[in-house]
Every structure is written in C-alpha cells, then in structure tokens.
Short mmCIF file of C-alpha atoms and ligand atoms in Angstrom, two decimals:
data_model
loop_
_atom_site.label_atom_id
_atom_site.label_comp_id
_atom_site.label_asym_id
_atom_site.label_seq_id
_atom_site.Cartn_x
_atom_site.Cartn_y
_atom_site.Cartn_z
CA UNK A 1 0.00 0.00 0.00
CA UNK A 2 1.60 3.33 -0.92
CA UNK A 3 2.46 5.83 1.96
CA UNK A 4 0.49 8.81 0.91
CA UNK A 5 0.51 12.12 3.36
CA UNK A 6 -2.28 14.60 1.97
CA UNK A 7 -0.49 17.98 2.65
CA UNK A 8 -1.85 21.23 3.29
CA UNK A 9 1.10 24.31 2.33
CA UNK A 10 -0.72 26.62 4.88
CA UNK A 11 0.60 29.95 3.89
CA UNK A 12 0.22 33.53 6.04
CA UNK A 13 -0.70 36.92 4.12
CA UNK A 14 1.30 39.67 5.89
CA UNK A 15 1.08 40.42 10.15
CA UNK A 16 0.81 43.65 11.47
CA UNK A 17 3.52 44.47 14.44
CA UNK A 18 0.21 45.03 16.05
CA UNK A 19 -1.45 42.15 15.68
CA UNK A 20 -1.88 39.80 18.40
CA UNK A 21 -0.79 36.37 18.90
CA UNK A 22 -4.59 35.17 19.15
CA UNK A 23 -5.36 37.01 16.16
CA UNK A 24 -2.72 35.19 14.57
CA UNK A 25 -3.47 32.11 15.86
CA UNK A 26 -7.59 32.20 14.28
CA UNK A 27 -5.98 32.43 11.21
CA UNK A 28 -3.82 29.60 11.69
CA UNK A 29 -7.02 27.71 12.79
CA UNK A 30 -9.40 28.67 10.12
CA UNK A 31 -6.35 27.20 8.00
CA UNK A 32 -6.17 24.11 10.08
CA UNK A 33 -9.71 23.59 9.83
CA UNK A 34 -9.80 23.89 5.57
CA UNK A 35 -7.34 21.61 6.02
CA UNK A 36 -8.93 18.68 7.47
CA UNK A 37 -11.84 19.21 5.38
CA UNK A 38 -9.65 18.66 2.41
CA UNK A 39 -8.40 15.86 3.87
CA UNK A 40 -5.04 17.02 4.94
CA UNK A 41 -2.78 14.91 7.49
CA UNK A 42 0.01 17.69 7.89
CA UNK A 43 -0.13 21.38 7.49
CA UNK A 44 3.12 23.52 6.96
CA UNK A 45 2.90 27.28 8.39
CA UNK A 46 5.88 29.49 7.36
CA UNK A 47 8.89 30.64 9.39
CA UNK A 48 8.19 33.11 12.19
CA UNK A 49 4.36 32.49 12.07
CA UNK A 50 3.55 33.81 14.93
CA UNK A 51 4.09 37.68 14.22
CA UNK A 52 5.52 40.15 11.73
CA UNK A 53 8.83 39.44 10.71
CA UNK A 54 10.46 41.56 13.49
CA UNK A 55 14.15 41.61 12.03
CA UNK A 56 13.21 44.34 9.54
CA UNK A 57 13.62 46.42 12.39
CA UNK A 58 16.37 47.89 14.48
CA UNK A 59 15.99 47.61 18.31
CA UNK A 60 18.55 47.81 20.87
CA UNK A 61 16.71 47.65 23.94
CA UNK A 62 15.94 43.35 24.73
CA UNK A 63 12.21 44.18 26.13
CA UNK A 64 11.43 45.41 22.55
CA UNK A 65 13.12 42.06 21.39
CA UNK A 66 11.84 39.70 23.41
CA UNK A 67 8.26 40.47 22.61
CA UNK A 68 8.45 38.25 19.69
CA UNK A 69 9.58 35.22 21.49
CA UNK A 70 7.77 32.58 22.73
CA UNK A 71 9.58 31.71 25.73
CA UNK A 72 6.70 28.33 26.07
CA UNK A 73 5.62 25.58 23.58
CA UNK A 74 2.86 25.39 23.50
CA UNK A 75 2.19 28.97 25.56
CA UNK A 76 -1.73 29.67 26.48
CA UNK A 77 -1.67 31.84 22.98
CA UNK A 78 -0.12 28.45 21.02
CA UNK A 79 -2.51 25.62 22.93
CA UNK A 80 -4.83 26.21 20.63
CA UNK A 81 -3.21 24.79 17.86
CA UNK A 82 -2.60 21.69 19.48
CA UNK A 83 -5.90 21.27 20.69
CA UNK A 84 -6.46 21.83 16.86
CA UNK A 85 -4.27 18.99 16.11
CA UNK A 86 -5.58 16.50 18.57
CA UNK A 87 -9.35 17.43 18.29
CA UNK A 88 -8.74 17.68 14.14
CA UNK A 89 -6.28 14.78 14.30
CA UNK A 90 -4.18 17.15 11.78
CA UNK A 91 -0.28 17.57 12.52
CA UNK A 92 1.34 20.50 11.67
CA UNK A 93 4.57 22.04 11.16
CA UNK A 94 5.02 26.10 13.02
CA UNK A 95 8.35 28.51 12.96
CA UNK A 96 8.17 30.48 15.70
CA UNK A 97 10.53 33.16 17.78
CA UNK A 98 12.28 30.56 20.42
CA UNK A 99 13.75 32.26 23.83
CA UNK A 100 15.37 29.59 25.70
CA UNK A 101 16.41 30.28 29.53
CA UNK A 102 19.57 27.94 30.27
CA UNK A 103 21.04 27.78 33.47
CA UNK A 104 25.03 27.10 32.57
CA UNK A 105 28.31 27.38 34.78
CA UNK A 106 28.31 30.76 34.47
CA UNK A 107 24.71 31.82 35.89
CA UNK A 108 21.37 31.57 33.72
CA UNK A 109 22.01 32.49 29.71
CA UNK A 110 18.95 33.14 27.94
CA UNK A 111 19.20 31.96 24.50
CA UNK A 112 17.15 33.16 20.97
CA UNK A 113 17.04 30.88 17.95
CA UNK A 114 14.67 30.96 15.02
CA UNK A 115 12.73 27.44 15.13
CA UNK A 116 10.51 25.16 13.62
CA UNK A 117 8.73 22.39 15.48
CA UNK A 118 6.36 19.47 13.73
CA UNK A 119 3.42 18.11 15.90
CA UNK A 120 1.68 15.12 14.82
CA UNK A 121 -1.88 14.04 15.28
CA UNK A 122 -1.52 13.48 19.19
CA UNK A 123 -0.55 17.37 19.48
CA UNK A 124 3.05 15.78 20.99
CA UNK A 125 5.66 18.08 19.52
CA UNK A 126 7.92 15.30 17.76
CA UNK A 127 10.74 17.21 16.14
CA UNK A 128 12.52 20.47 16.87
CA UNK A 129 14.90 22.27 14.05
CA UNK A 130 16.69 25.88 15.07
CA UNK A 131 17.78 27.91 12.01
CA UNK A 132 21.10 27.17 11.00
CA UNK A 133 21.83 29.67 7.50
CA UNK A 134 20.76 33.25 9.39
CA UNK A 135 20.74 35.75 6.52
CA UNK A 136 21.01 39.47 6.86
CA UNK A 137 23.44 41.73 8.68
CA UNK A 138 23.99 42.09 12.73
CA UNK A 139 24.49 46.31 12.90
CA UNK A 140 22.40 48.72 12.15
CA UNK A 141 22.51 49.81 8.43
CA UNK A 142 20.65 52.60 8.13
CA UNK A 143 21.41 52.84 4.31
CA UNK A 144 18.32 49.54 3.41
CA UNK A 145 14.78 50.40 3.21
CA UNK A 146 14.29 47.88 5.70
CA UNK A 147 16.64 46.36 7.39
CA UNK A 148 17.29 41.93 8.30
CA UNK A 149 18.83 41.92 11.39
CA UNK A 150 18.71 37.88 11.98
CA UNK A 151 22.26 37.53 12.92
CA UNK A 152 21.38 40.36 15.85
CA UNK A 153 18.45 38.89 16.92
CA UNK A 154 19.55 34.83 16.75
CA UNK A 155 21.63 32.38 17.84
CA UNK A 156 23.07 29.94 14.31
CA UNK A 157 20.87 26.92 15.38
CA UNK A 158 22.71 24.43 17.54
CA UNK A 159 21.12 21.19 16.52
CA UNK A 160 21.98 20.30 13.12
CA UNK A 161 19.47 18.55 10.36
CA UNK A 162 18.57 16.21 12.09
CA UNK A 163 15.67 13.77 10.09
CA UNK A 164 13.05 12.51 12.49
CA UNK A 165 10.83 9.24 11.87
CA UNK A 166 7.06 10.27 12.20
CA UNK A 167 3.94 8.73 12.31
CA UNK A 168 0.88 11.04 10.72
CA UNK A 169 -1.70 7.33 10.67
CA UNK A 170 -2.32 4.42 9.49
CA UNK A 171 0.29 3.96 6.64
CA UNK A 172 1.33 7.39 7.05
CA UNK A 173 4.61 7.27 8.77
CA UNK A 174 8.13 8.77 6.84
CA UNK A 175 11.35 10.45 7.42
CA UNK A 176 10.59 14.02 7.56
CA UNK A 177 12.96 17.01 8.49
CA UNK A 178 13.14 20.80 8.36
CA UNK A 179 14.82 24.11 7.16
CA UNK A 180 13.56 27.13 7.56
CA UNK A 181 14.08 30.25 4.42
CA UNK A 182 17.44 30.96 4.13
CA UNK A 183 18.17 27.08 4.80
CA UNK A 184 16.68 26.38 1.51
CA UNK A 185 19.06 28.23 -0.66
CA UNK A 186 22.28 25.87 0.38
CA UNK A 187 22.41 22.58 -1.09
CA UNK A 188 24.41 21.22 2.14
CA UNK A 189 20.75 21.36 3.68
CA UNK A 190 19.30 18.97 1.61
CA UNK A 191 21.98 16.68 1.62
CA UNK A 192 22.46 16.29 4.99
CA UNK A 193 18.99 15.54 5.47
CA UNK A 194 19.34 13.12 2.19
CA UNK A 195 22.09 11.16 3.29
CA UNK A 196 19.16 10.57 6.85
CA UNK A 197 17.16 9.06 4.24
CA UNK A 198 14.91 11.86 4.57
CA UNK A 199 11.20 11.85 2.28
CA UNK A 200 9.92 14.49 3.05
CA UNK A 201 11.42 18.63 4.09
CA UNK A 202 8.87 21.04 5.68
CA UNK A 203 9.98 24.71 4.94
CA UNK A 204 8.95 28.06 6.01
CA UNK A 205 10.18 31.33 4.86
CA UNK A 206 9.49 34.96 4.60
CA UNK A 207 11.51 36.74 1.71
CA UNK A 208 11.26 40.17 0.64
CA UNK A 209 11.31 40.67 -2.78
CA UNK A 210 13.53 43.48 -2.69
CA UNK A 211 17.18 42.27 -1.50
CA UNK A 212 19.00 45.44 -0.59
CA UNK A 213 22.74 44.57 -0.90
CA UNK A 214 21.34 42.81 -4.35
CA UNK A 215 18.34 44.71 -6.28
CA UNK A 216 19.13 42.83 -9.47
CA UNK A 217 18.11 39.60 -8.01
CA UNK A 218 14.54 41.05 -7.10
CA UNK A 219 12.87 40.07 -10.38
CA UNK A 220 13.97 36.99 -10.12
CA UNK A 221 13.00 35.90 -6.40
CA UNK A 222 10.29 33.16 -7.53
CA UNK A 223 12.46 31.65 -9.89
CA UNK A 224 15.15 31.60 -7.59
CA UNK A 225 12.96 30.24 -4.70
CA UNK A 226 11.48 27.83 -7.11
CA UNK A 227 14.78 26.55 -8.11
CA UNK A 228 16.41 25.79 -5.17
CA UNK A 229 13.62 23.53 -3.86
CA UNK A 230 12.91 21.96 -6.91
CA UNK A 231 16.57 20.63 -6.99
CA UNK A 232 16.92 20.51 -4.07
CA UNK A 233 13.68 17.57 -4.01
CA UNK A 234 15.25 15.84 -7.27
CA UNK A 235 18.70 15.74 -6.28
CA UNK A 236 17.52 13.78 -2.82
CA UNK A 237 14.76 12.03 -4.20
CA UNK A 238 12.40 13.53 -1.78
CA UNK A 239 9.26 16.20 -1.70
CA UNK A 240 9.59 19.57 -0.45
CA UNK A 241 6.78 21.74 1.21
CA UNK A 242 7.88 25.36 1.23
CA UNK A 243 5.72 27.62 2.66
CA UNK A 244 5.47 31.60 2.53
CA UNK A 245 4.36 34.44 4.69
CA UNK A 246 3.92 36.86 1.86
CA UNK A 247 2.58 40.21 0.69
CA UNK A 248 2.77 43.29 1.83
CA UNK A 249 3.71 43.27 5.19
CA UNK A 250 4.86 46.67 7.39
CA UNK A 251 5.35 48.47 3.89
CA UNK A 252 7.52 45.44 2.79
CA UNK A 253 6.54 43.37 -0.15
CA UNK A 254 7.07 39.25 0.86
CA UNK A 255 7.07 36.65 -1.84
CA UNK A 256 4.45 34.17 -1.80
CA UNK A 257 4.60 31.21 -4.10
CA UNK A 258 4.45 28.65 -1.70
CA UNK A 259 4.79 25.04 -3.16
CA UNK A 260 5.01 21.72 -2.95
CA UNK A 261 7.55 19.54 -4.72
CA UNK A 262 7.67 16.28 -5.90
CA UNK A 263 10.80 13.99 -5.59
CA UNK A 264 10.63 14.42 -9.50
CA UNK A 265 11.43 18.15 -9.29
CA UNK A 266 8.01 19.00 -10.41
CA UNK A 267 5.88 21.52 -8.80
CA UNK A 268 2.47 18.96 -7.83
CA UNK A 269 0.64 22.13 -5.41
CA UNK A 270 0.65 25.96 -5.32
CA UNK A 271 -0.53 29.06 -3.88
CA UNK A 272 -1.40 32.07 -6.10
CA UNK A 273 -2.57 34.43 -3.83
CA UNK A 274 -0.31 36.40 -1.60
CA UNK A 275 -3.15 36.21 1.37
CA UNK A 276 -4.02 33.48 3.54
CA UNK A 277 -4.27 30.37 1.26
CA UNK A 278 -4.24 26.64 1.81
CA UNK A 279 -2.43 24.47 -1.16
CA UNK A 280 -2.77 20.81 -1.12
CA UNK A 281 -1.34 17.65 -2.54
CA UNK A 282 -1.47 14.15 -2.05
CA UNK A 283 2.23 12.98 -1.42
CA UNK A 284 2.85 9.50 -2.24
CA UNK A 285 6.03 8.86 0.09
CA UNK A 286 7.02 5.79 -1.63
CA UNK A 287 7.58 7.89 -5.04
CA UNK A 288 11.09 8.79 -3.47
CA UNK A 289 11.89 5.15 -4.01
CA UNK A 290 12.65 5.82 -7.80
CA UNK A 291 14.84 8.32 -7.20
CA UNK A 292 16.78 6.91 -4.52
CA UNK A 293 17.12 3.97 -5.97
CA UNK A 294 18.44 4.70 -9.27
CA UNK A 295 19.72 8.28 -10.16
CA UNK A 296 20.23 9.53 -6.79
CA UNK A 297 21.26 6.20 -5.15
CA UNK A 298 24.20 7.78 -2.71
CA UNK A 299 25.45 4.08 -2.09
CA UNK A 300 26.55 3.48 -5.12
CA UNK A 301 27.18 6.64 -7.03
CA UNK A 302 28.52 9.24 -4.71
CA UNK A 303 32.17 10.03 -4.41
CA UNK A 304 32.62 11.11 -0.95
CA UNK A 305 36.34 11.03 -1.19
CA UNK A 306 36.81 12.44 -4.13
CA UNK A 307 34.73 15.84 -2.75
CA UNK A 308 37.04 15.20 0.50
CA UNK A 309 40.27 15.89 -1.41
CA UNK A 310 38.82 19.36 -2.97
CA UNK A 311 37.79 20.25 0.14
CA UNK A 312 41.01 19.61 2.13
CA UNK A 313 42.50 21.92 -0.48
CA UNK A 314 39.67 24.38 1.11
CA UNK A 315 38.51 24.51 -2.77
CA UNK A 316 40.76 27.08 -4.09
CA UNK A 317 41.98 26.58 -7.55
CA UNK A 318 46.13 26.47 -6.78
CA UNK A 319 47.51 29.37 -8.51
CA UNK A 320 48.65 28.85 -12.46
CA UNK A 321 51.92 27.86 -13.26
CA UNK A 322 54.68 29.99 -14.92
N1 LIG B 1 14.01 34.95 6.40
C1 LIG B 1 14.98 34.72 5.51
O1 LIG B 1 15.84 33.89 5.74
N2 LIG B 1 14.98 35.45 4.38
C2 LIG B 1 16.02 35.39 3.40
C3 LIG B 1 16.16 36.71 2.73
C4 LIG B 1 17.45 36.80 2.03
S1 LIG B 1 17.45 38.01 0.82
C5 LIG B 1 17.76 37.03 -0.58
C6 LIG B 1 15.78 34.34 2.31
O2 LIG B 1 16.73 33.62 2.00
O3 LIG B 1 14.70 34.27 1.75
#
C-alpha cells in the first residue's frame, strides 16, 4: 500500500507588528480547519508564524526584542493549535521566535534561535529544528529600506538537520525534516537531510522581494525560490513543502509562491494568492523510491572522497603555473 501524506502548504498573508498572537493564531485555525476538510494529514505554516517578521527592524533595547519570542511551547496563545491537532487529528509544522532560559556554569544564559517544530496528530511536539543559515546583517545599516537583522536577533541553530521518523496514521509514517528560508538556498541542507534518508522537508520562509545589498536579483525571487527547492527535491529524491508568509507586510513586499515539490522536481501544489491560502497535494512517500534507488542512489554513485580531497585543499583553484 503506498504511503500517501495529503499535505496542506498553509501559507500567512502579511502580520501587522500590532497584531496579536490570538489574532494570529484564528488564522492559523481557520487554515487548520480547511485543512482537514480537504483531507489534509500535515499542514506547513511558514517561518516566524507567529508575528511580523520583526528583524526588519532595528531595536537595541531586549524588552522590545523579546516580545516576539515565545519563551513556552505550547504557551496559552499556542494551545490552541494543538488542541487543533488532537481534536482535528491534523499535525502540523510552526516557525516560531524561540527564547530559551539555560542555566550554565556561568549563571542563567537566555538563549534566541529561530525554530521550527512538527506536531503530529496526538498534538506531541515530535521534532525540533533551530535555524542554521541566518541571513542578513547584525548592525544597524541605516542605508536599506528595511533592514534583516537575523544575525542580531539569533543564535546559528545548535542542533543540526537532524531527520526525524514520524507517524501522521495508518500507513502514514516517513522520514521528515526541516529548514527554515534561508536554509533552503544551500544545497548542504538537503543533503544532509538526504544522506538521513529523509522523504519528506517542511519549509517556512518569509523573503522580501527586494534584497537590498542585491536589487538585481529582485525580479527573479520566484524563480530563484522555485529553483532551489525543486533541486533541491530531485537531487535527494524527496518532496519539499515550502511555505510563505507573503505580501505586503509593514510596507515590505514578501514573496508568496508557496509550493510543494515532488521527488521528480516538479511543482504537484501551489498558492497564487499572496493572502491566507491553503495548497494541497497528495504525497505518495514511496515515489522517493525511484529516485533513490536509481539516479540519486548515494550508495553506489557518490564520491565522498573524491569531494574530501577538494575540500582539504579548502577549494581554491592552486595558482597557475609559470
Ligand atoms: N528569512 C529569511 O531567511 N529570508 C532570506 C532573505 C534573504 S534576501 C535574498 C531568504 O533567504 O529568503
């Protein structure tokens, strides 16, 4: 019997700074709800779901940081969602502001990461991912529109890719893992989750279309968000979910074009809207089988060593002789 996940790409039209987490959150749920009625085992919410993407702006002082962070999972704003998932028996995949209080050698360190967690149908949070590509700049730089302060605001992510067996019913179960936006633009992501075996990625992102050090790139921010997870799902043999908080959000214009990939490269579900839309496909897990199997069979047609001897070199080309 073939393993197939119906999968809702759940994306987020733009969040006011103002808006509140349970404001949020009834989105979220009206999405969860379309979801089941289509049929949907997993939903996919973007990166940062939970409020307007905060590192457009400059702040200095922490209480005007910390704001954003949810310092519980679930919190009372968050429960709801998991109720959702339980009552709905719907899993679902959230990137969310993480503050993390540690108590170390020297004294309690609190901690901020940009993460992703995926619940399944028991609302039991079975996976946890924390950014590991942060994009952007860590000063002030007064000269952008808009600024992307993620290397002020977060920690690099301190738990690698890992791929995660989970169980979404009855001849539902796979290797999932995450990323989260900037992730999805470095091949080394999907490898490393490839060489787990992985079948399925869950992705959220929000990406202005304007890039700032970059404004020749802007016209080509689908294609270039297209093309990274559509090779990045053939070259692994697995399906991709990426999923957008788009449009025009604070004055900044997000990309939507959330999609979902098939282990063939080709796009299978999309949104077209850069509102709140739900995109879904059926995702027949064992299709990966075909690709990692034959093209994309790492056993027997990877070079590891080969890529080990470039890289010792640190891949520069040794200057020409004479
Ligand atoms: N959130 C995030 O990681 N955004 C980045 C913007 C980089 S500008 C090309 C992204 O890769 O989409």
């Amino acid at each position: 019997m073939p393993r197939v996940i119906t999968v809702g790409a759940a994306q987020l039209g733009p969040i006011a700074r103002a808006d509140t987490r349970a404001q949020v959150v009834g989105r979220m749920l009206a999405l969860m709800h379309e979801a089941k009625a289509n049929g949907c085992d997993l939903v996919v919410f973007p990166e940062l779901a939970l409020t307007t993407f905060f590192p457009r702006w400059y702040f200095e002082r922490p209480q005007d940081i910390d704001v954003f962070f949810e310092r519980d999972m679930p919190g009372p704003d968050t429960q709801p969602l998991f109720d959702a998932a339980r009552t709905l028996g719907l899993g679902f995949c959230l990137g969310y502001a993480e503050l993390v209080e540690e108590d170390g050698q020297e004294g309690r360190k609190t901690r901020h990461f940009n993460s992703a967690i995926t619940v399944d149908k028991s609302g039991a949070i079975v996976a946890r991912y924390r950014k590991i590509h942060l994009p952007g700049h860590a000063e002030h730089e007064p000269w952008r529109r808009f600024q992307h302060l993620e290397k002020r605001y977060f920690e690099r992510g301190n738990l690698g890719f890992p791929a995660f067996r989970a169980n979404f019913g009855e001849g539902k179960a796979g290797i999932f893992g995450m990323a989260i936006c900037n992730d999805r633009r470095w091949p080394e992501t999907y490898r490393v989750l490839g060489l787990q075996g992985v079948e399925m990625i869950l992705i959220g992102y929000n990406t202005p279309v304007h890039n700032p050090p970059a404004p020749e790139h802007d016209a080509l921010s689908h294609f270039h968000n297209q093309l990274v997870m559509q090779s990045g799902a053939y070259q692994n043999g697995t399906w991709v979910v990426g999923v957008a908080k788009a449009g025009k959000e604070e004055g900044v214009e997000q990309i939507g074009n959330s999609i979902i990939v098939a282990p063939s490269g080709e796009i299978v579900g999309a949104c077209t809207t850069t509102g709140d839309e739900l995109a879904v496909a059926r995702c027949d897990l064992d299709l990966t089988a075909s690709y990692k199997n034959t093209t994309f069979n790492f056993a027997h047609h990877r070079e590891p060593e080969q890529y080990r001897m470039i890289v010792e070199r640190k891949g520069a080309v040794p200057p020409a002789k004479g």
